[in-house]
Coordinates of C-alpha atoms in Angstrom, one line a residue:
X1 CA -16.1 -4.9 11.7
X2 CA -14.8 -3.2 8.6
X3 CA -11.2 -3.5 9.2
X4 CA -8.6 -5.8 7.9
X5 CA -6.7 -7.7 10.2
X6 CA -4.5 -9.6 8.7
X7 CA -2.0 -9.2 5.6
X8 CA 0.2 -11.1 3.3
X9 CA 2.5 -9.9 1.0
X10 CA 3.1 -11.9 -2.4
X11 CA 6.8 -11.1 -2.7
X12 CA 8.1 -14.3 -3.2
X13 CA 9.4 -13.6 -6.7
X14 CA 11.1 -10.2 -5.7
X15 CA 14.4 -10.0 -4.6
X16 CA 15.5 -8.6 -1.1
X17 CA 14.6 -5.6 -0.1
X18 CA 17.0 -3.2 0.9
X19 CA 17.4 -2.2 4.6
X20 CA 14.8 0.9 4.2
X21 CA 12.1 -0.6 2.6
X22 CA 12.1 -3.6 4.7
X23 CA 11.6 -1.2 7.6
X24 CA 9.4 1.1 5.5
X25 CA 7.2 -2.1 5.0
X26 CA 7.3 -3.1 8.3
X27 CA 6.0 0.3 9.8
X28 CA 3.1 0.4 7.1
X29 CA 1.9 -3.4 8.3
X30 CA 2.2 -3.0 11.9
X31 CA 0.9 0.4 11.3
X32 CA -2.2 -0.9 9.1
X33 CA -3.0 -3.6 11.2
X34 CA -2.8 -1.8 14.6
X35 CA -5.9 0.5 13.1
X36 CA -7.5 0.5 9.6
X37 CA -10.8 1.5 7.8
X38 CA -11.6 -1.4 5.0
X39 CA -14.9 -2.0 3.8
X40 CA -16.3 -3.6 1.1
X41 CA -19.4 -2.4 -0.2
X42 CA -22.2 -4.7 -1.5
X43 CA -22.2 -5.3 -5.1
X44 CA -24.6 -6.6 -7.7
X45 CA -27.2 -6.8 -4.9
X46 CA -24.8 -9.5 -2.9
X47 CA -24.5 -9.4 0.2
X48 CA -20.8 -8.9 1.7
X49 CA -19.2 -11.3 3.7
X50 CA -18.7 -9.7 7.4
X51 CA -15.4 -8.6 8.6
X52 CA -12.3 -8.7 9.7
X53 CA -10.7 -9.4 6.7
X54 CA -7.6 -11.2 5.4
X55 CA -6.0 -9.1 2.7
X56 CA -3.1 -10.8 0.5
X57 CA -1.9 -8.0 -1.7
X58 CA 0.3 -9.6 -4.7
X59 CA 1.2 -8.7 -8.6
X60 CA 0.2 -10.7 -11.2
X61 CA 0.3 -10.0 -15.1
X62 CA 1.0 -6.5 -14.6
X63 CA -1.7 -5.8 -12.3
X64 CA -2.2 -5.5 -8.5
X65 CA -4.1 -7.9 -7.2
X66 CA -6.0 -7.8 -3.7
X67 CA -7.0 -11.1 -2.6
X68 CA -9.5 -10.4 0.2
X69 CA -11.3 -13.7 2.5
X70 CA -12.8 -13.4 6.2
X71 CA -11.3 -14.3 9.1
X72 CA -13.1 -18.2 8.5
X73 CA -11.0 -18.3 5.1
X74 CA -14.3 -17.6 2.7
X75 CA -13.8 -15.8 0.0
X76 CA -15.2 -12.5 0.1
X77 CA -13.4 -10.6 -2.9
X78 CA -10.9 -10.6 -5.3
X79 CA -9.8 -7.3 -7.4
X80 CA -7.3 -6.2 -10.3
X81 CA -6.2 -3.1 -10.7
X82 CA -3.9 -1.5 -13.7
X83 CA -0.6 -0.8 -12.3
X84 CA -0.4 2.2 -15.1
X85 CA -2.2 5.0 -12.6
X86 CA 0.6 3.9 -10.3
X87 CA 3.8 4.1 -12.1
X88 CA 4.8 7.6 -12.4
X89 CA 3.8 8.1 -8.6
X90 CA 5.6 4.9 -7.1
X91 CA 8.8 6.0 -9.1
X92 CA 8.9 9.3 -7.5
X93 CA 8.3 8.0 -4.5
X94 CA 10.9 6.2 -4.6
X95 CA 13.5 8.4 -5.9
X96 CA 12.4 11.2 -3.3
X97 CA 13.0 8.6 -0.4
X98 CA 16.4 7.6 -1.9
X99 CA 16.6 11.2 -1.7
X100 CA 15.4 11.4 1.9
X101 CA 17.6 8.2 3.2
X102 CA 21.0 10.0 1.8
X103 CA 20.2 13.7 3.3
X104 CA 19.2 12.0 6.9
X105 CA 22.6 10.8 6.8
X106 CA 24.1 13.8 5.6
X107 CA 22.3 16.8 5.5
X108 CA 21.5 19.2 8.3
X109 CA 18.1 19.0 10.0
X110 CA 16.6 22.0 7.8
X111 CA 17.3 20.3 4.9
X112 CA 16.0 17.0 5.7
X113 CA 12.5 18.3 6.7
X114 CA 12.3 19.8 3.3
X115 CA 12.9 16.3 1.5
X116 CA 10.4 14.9 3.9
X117 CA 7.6 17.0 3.3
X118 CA 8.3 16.3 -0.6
X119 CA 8.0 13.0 0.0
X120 CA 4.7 12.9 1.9
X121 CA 3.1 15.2 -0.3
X122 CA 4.3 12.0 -3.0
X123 CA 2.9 9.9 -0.7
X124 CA -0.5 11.4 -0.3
X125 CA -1.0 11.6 -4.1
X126 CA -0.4 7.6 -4.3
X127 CA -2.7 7.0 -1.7
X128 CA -5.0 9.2 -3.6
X129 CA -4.9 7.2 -6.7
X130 CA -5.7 3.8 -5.0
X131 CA -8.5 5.3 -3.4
X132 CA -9.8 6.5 -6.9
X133 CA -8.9 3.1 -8.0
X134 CA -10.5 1.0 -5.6
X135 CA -14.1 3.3 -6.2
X136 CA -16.8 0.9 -6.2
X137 CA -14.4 -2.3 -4.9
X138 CA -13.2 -1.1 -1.3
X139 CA -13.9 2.1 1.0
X140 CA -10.7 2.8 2.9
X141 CA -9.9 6.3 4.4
X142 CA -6.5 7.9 4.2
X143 CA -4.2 6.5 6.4
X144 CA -5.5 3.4 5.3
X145 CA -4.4 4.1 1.6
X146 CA -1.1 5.8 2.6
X147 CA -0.4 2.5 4.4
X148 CA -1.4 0.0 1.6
X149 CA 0.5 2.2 -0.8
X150 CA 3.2 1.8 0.5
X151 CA 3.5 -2.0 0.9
X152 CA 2.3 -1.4 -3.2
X153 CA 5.8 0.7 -3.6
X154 CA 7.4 -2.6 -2.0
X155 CA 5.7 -4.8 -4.5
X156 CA 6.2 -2.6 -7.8
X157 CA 9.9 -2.1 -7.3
X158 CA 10.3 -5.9 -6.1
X159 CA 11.3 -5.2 -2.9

């Protein structure tokens, strides 16, 4: 079973999250866990601990850290990635979807469709980096990495 099915969040250091990203991350869990492609491919000739996983996604010293055990609490990886390939992507992100939560309340339909196709093409090009990033640590497909990097937006801008 190459899926993950459970998450934690590390945000105990951040501060509250506004009322758009706590939804935003609430979609992108129940949305990740409800269906998801994670696997971990074998490395250095070990064998990989079988699935379902337990992901905790956190940051550390500057980097993103994924956490990863089986369902039986063994340890089955642990990863750091750079936050550098992400910045520039998560900050327009998030400005288009400050953006996009001002024209919904404002703006006439037309209007807000533009600003929402702006911001998923955003989005696709974040979850295109982490996939690039997590070459040779995890295989996840693309709604899979849109999901996670979101819940990464919700770290990086603490929330």
């Amino acid at each position: 079973m190459s899926r993950i099915s459970h998450i934690e969040l590390d945000d105990s250091n951040l501060p509250p999250p506004t009322p758009e990203i706590e939804q935003e991350r609430k979609v992108a869990l129940f949305d990740l866990i409800e269906e998801n492609s994670f696997t971990l491919p074998a490395r250095d000739g070990r064998a990989v601990p079988p699935g379902p996983y337990h992901l905790g996604l956190a940051i550390r010293d500057k980097r993103l850290v994924f956490d990863i055990t089986t369902e039986d609490g063994q340890k089955a990886a642990e990863f750091h990635l750079s936050l550098s390939p992400f910045r520039q992507v998560v900050k327009d992100y998030y400005q288009i979807c400050e953006s996009y939560f001002t024209a919904v309340k404002t703006l006439p339909p037309s209007q807000i469709e533009t600003i929402d196709m702006a911001r998923r093409g955003i989005h696709n090009e974040g979850s295109r980096v982490l996939q690039e990033r997590l070459e040779g640590k995890a295989e996840v497909d693309t709604d899979t990495a849109r999901r996670l990097f979101t819940l990464i937006c919700v770290l990086h801008f603490g929330g």
